[in-house]
PDB file of N, CA and C in Angstrom:
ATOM      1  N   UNK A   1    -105.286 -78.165 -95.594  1.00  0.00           N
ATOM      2  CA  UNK A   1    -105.690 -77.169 -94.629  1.00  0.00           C
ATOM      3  C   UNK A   1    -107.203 -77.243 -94.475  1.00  0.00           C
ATOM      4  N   UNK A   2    -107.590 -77.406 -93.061  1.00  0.00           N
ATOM      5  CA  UNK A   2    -109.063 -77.295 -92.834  1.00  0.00           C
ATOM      6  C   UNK A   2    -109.680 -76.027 -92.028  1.00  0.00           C
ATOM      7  N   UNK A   3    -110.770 -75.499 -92.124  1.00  0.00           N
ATOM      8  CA  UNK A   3    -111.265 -74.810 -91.594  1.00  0.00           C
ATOM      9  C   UNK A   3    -112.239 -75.235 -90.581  1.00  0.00           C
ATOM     10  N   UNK A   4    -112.404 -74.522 -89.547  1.00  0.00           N
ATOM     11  CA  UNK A   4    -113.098 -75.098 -89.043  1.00  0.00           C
ATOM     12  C   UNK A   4    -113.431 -73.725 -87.921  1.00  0.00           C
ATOM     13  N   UNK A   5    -114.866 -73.069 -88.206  1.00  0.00           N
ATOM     14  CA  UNK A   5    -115.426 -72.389 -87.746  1.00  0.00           C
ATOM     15  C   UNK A   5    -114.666 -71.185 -87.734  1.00  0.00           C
ATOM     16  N   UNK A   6    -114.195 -70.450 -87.273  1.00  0.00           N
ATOM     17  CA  UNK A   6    -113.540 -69.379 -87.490  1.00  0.00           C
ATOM     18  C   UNK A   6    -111.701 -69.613 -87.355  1.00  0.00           C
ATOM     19  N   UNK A   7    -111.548 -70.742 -87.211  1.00  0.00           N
ATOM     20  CA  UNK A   7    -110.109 -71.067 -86.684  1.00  0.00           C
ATOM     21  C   UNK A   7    -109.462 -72.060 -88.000  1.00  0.00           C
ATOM     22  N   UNK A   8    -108.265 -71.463 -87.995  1.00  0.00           N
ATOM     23  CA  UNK A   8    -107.845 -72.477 -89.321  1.00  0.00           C
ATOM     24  C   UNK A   8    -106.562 -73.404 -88.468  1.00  0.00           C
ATOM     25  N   UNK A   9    -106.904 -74.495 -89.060  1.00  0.00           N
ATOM     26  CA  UNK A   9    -106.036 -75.821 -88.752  1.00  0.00           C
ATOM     27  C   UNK A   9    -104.845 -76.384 -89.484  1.00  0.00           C
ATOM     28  N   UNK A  10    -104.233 -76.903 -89.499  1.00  0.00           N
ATOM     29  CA  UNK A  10    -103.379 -77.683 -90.026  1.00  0.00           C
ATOM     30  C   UNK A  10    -103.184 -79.375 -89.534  1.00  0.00           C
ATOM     31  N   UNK A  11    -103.368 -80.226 -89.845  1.00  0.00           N
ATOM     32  CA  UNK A  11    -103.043 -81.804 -89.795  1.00  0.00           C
ATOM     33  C   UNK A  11    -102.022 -82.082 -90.736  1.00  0.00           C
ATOM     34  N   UNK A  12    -100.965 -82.470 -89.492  1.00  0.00           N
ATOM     35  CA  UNK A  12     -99.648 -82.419 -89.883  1.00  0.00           C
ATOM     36  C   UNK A  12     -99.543 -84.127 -89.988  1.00  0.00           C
ATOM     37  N   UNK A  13     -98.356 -84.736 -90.691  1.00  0.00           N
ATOM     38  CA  UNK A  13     -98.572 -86.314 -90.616  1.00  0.00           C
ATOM     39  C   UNK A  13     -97.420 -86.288 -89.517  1.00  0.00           C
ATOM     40  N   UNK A  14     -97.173 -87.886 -89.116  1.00  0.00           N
ATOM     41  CA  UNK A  14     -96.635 -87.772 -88.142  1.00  0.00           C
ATOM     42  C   UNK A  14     -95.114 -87.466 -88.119  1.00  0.00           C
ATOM     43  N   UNK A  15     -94.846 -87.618 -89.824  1.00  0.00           N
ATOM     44  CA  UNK A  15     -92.976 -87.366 -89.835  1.00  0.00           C
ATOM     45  C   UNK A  15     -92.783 -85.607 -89.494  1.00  0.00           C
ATOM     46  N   UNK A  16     -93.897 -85.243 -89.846  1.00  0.00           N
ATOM     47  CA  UNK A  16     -93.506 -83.479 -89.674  1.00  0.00           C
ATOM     48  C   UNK A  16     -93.713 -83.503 -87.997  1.00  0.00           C
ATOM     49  N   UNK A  17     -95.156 -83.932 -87.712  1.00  0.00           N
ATOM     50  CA  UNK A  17     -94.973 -83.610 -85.721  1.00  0.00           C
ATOM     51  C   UNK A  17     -93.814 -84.008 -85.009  1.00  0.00           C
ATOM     52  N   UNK A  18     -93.457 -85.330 -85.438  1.00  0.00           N
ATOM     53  CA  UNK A  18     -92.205 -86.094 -84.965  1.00  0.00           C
ATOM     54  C   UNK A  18     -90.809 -84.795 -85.286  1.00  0.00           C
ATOM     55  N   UNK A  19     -90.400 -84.494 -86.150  1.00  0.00           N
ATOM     56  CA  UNK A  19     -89.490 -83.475 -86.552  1.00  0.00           C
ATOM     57  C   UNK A  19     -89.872 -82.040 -85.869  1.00  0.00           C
ATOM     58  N   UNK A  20     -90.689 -81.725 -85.321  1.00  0.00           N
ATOM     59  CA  UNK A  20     -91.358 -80.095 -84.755  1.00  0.00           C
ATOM     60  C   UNK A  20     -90.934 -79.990 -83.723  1.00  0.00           C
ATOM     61  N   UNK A  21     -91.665 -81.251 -83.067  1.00  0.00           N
ATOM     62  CA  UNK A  21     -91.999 -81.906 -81.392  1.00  0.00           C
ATOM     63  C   UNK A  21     -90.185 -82.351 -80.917  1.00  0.00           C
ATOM     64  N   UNK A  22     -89.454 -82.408 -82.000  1.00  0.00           N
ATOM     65  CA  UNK A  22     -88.346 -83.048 -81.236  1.00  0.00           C
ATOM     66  C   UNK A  22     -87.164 -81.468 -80.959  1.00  0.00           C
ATOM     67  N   UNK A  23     -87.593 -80.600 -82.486  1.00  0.00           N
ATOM     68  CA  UNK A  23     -86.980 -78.967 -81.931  1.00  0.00           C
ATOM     69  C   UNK A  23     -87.150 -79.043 -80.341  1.00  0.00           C
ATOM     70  N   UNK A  24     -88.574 -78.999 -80.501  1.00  0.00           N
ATOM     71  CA  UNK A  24     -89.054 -77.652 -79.394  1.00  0.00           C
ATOM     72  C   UNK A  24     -88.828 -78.727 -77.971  1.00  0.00           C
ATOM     73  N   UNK A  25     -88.607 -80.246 -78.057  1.00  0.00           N
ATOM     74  CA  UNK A  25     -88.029 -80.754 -76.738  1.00  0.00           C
ATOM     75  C   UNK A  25     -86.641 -80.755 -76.730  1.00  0.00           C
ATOM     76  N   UNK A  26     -85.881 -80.424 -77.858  1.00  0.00           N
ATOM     77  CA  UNK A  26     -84.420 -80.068 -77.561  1.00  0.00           C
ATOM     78  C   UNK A  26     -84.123 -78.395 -76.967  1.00  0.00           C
ATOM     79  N   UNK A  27     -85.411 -77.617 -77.484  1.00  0.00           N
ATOM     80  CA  UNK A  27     -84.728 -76.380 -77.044  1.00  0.00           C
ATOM     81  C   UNK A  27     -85.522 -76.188 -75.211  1.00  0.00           C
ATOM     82  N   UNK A  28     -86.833 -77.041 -75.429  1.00  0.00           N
ATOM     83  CA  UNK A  28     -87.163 -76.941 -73.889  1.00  0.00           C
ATOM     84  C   UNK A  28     -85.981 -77.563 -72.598  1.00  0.00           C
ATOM     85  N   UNK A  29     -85.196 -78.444 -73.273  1.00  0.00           N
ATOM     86  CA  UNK A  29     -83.801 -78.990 -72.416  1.00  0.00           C
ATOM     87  C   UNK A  29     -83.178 -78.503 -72.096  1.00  0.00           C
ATOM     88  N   UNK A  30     -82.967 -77.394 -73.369  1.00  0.00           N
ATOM     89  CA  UNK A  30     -81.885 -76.392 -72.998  1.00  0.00           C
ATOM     90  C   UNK A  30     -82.347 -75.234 -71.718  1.00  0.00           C
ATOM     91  N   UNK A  31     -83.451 -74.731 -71.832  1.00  0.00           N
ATOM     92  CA  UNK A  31     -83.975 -73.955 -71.522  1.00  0.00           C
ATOM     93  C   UNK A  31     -83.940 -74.308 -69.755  1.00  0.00           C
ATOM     94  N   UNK A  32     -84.384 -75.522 -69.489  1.00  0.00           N
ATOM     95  CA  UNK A  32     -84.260 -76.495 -68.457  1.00  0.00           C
ATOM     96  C   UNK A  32     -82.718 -76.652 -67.776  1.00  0.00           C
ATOM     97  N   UNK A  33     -81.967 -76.665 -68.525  1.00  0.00           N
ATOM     98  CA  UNK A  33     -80.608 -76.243 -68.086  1.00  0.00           C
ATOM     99  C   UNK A  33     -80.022 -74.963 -68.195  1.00  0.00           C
ATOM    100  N   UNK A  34     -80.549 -73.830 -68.965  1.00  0.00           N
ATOM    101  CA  UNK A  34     -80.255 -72.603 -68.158  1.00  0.00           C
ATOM    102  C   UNK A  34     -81.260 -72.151 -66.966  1.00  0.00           C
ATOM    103  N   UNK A  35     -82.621 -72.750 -66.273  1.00  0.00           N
ATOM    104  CA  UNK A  35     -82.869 -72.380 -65.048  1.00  0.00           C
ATOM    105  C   UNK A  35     -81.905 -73.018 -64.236  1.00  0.00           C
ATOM    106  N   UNK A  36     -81.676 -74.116 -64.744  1.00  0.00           N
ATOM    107  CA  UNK A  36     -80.433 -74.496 -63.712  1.00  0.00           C
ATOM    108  C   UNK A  36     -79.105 -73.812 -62.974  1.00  0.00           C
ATOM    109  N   UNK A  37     -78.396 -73.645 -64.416  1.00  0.00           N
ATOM    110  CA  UNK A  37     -77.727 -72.520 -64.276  1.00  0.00           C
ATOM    111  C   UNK A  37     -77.563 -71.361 -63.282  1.00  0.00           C
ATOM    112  N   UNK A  38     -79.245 -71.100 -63.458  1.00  0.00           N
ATOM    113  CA  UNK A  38     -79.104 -69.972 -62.550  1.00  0.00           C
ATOM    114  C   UNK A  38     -79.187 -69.978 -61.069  1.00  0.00           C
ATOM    115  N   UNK A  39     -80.183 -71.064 -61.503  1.00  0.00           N
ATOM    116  CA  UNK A  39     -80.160 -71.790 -59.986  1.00  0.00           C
ATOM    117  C   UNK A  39     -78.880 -72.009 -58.691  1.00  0.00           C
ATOM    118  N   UNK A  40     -77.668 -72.483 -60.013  1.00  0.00           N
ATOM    119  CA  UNK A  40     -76.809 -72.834 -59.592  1.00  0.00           C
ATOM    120  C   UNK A  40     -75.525 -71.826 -59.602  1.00  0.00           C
ATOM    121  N   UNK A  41     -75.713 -70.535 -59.629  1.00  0.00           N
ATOM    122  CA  UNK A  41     -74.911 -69.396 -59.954  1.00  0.00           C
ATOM    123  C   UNK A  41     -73.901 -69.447 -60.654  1.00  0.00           C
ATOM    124  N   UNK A  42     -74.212 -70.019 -61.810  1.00  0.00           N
ATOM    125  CA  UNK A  42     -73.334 -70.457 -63.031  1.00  0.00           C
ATOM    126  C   UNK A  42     -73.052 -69.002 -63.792  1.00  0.00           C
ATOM    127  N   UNK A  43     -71.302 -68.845 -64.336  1.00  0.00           N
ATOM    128  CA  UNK A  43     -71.227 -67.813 -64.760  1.00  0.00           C
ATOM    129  C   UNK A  43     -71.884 -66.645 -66.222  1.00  0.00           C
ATOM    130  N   UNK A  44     -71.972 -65.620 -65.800  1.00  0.00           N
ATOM    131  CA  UNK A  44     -73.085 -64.808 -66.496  1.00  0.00           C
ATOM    132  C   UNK A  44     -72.300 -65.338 -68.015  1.00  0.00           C
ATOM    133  N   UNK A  45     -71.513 -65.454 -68.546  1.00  0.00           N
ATOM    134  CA  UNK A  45     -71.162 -65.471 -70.085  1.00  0.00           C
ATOM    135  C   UNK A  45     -71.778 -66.866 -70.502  1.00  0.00           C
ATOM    136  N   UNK A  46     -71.514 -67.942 -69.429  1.00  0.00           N
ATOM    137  CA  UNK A  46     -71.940 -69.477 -69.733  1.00  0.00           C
ATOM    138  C   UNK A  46     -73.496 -69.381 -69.710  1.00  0.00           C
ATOM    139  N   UNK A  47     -73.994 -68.510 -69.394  1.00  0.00           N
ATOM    140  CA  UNK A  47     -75.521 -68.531 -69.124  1.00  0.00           C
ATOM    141  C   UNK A  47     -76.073 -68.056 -70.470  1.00  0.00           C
ATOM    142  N   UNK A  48     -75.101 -67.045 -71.115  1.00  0.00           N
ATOM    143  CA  UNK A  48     -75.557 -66.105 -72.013  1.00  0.00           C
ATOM    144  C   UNK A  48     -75.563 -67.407 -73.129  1.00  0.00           C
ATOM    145  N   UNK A  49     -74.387 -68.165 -73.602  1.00  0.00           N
ATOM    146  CA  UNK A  49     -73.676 -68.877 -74.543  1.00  0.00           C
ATOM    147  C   UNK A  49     -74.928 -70.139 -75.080  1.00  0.00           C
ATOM    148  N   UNK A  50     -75.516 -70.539 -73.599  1.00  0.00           N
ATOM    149  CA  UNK A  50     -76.768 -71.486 -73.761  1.00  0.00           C
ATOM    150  C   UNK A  50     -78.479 -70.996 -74.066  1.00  0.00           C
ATOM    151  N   UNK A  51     -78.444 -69.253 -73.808  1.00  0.00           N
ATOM    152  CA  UNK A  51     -79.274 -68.799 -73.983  1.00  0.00           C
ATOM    153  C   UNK A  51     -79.447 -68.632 -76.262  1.00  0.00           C
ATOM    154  N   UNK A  52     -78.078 -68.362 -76.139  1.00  0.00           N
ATOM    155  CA  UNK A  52     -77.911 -68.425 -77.607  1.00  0.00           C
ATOM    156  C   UNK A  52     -78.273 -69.688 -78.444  1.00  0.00           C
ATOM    157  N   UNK A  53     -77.803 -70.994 -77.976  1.00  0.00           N
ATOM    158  CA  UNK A  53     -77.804 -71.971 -78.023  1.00  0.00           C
ATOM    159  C   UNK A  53     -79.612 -72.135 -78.354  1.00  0.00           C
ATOM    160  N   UNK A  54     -79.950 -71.866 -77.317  1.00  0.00           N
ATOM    161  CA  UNK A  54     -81.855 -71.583 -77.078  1.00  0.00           C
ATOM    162  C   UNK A  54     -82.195 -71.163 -78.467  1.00  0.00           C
ATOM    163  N   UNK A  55     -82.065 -69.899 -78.442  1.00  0.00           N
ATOM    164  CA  UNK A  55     -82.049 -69.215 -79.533  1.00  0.00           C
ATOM    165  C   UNK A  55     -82.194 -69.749 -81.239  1.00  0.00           C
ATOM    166  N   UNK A  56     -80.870 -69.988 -81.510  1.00  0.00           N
ATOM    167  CA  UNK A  56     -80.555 -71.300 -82.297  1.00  0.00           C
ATOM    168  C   UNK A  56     -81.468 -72.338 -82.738  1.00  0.00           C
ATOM    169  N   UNK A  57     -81.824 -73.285 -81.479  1.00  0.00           N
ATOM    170  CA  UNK A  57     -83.056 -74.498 -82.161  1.00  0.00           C
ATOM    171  C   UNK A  57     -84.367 -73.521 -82.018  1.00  0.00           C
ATOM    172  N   UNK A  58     -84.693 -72.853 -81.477  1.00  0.00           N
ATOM    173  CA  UNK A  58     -85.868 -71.608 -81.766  1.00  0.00           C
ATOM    174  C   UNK A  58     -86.190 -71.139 -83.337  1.00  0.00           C
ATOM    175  N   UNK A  59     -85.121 -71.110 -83.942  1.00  0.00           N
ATOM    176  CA  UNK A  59     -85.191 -70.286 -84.988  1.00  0.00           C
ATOM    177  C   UNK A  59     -84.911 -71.453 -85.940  1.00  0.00           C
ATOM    178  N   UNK A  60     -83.972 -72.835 -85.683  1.00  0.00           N
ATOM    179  CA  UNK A  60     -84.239 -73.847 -86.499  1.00  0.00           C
ATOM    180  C   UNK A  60     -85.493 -74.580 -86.572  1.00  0.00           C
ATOM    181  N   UNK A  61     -86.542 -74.400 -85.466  1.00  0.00           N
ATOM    182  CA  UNK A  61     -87.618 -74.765 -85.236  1.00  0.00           C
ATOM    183  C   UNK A  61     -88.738 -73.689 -86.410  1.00  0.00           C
ATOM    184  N   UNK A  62     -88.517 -72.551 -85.846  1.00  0.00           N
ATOM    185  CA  UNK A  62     -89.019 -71.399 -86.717  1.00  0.00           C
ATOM    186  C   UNK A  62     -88.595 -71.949 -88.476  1.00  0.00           C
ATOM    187  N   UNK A  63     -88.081 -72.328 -88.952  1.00  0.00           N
ATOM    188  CA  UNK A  63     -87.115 -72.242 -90.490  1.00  0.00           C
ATOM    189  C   UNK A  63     -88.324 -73.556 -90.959  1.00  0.00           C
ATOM    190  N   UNK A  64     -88.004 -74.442 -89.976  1.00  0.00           N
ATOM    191  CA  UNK A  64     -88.706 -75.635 -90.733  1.00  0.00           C
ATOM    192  C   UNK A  64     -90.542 -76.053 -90.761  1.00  0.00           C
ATOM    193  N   UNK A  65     -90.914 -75.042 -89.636  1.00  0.00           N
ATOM    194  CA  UNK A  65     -92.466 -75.046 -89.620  1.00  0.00           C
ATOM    195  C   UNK A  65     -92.804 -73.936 -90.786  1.00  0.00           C
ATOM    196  N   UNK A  66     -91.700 -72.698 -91.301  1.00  0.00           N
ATOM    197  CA  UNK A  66     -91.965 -71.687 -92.224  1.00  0.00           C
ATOM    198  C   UNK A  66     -92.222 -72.326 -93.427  1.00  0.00           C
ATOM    199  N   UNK A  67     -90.733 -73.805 -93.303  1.00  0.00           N
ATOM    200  CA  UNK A  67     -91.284 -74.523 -94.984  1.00  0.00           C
ATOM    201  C   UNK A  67     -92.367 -75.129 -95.008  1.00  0.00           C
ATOM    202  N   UNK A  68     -92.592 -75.504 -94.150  1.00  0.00           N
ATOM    203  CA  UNK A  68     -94.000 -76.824 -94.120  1.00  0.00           C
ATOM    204  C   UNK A  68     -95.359 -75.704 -94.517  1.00  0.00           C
ATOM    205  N   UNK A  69     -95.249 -74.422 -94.181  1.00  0.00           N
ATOM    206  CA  UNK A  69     -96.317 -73.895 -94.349  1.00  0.00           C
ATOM    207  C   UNK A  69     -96.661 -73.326 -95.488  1.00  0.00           C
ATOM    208  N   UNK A  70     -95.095 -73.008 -96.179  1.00  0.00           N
ATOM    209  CA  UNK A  70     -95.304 -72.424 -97.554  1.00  0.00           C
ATOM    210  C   UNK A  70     -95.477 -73.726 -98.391  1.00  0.00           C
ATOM    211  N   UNK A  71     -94.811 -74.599 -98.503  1.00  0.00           N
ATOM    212  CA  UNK A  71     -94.657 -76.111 -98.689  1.00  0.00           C
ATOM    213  C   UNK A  71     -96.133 -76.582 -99.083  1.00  0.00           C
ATOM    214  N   UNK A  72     -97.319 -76.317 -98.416  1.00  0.00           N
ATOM    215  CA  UNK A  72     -98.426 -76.774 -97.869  1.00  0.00           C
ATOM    216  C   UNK A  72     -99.471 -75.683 -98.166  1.00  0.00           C
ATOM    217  N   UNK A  73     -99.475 -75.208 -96.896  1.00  0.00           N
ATOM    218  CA  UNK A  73    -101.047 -74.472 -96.370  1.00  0.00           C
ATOM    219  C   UNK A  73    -101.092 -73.127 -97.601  1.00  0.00           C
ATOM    220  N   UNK A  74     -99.809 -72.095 -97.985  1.00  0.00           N
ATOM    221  CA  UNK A  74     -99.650 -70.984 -98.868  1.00  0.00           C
ATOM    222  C   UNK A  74    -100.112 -71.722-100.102  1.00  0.00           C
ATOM    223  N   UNK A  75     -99.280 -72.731-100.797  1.00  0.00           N
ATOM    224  CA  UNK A  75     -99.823 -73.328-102.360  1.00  0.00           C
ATOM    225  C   UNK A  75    -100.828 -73.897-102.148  1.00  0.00           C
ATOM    226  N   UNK A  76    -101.540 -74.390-101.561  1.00  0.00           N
ATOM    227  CA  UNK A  76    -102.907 -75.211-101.334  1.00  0.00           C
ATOM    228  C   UNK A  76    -103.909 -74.044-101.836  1.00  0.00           C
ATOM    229  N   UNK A  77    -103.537 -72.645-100.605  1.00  0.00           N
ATOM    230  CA  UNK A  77    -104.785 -71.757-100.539  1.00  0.00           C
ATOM    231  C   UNK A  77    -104.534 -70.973-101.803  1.00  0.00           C
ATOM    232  N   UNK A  78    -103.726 -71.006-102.653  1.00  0.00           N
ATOM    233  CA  UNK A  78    -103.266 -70.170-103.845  1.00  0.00           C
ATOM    234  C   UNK A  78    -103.654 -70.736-105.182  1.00  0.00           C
ATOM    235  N   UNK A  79    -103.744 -72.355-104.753  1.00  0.00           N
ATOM    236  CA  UNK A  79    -104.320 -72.989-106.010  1.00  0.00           C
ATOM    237  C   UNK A  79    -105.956 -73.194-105.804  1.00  0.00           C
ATOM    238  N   UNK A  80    -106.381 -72.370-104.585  1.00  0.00           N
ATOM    239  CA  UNK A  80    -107.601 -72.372-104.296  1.00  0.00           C
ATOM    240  C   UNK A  80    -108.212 -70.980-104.945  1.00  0.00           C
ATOM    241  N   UNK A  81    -107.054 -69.974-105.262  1.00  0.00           N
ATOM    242  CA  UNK A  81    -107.506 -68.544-105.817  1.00  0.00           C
ATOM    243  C   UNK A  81    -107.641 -67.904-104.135  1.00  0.00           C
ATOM    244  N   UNK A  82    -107.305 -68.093-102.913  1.00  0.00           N
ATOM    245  CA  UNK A  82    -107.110 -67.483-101.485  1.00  0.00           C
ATOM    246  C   UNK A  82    -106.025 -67.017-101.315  1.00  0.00           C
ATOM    247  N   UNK A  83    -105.662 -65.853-101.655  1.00  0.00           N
ATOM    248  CA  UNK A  83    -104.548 -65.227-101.569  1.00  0.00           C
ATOM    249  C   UNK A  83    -103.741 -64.145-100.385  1.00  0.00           C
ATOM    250  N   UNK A  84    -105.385 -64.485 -99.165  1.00  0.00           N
ATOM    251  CA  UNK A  84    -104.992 -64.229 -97.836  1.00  0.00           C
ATOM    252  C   UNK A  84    -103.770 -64.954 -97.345  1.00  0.00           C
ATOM    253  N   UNK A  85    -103.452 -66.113 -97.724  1.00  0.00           N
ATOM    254  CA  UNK A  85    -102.010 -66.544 -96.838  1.00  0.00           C
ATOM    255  C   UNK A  85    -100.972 -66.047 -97.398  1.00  0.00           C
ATOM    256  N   UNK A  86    -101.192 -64.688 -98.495  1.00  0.00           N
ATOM    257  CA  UNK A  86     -99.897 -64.127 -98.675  1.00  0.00           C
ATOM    258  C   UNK A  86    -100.173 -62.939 -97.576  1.00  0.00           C
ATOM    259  N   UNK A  87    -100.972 -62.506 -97.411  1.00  0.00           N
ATOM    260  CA  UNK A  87    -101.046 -61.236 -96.851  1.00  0.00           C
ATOM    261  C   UNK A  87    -100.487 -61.673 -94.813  1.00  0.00           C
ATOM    262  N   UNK A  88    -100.965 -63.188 -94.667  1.00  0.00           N
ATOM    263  CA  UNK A  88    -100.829 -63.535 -93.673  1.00  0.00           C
ATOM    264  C   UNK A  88     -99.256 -63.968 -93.686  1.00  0.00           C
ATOM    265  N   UNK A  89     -98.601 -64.331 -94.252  1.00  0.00           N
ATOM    266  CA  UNK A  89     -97.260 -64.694 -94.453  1.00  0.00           C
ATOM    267  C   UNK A  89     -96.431 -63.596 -94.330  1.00  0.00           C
ATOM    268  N   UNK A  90     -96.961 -62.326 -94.799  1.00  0.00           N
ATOM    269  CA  UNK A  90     -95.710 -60.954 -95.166  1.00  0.00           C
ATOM    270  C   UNK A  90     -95.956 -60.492 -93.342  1.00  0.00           C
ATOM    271  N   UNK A  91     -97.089 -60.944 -92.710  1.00  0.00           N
ATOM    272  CA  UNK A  91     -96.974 -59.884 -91.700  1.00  0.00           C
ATOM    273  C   UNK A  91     -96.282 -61.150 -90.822  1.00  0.00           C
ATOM    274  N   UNK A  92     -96.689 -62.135 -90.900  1.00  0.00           N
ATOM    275  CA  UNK A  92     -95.926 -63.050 -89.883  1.00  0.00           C
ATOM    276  C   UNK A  92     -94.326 -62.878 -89.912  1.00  0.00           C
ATOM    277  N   UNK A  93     -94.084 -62.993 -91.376  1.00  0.00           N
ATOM    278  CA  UNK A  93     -92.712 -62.687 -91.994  1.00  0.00           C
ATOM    279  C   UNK A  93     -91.982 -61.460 -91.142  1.00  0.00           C
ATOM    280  N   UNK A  94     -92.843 -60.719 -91.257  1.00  0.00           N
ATOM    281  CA  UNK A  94     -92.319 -59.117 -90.160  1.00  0.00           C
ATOM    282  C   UNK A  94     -91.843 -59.425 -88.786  1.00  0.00           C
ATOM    283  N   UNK A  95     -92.864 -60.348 -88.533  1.00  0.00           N
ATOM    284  CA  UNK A  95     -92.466 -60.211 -87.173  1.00  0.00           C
ATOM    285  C   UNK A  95     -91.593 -61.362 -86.501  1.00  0.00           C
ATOM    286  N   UNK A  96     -91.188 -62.156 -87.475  1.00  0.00           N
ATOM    287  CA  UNK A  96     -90.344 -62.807 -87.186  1.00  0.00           C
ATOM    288  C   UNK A  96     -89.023 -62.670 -87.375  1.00  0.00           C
ATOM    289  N   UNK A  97     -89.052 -61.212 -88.457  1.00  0.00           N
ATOM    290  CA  UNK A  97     -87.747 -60.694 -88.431  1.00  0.00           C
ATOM    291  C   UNK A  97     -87.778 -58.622 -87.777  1.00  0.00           C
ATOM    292  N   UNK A  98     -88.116 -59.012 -86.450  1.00  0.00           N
ATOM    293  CA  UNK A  98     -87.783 -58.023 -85.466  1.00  0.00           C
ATOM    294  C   UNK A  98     -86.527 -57.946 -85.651  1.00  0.00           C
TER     295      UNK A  98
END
């Protein structure tokens, strides 16, 4: 984990971007085929079923950037004695479980 001026970074290698980048272009597909959908006055339950679907690699996307960070950036800053990425983790944690 680097800092860099008031903004904190992460440099990911390329097997983790490759694995992130391929979620979030499977769930942008989907997403791409429910404007379609609507486009195409496709029925309200089939619309709902792919919205879920959405949903789904969203939150499998969400699961695996959560490990990489505890994985990483949390034990890094903890074996640094920085115990802000717990305080930053419990509130992210919150709000990812609305």
């Amino acid at each position: 984990m680097e800092k860099d001026c008031c903004k904190r970074v992460k440099i990911r290698d390329e097997s983790e971007k490759k694995k992130l980048l391929n979620r979030l272009k499977k769930a942008e597909g989907q997403i791409r085929g429910i404007q379609r959908m609507v486009e195409e006055d496709a029925y309200c339950p089939d619309i709902l079923l792919q919205v879920s679907a959405v949903n789904s690699a969203l939150n499998s996307f969400n699961k695996e950037l959560l490990k990489e960070h505890v994985k990483s950036c949390v034990v890094n800053d903890l074996k640094q004695g920085d115990e802000q990425s717990i305080d930053e983790l419990v509130f992210v944690l919150q709000k990812l479980m609305k």
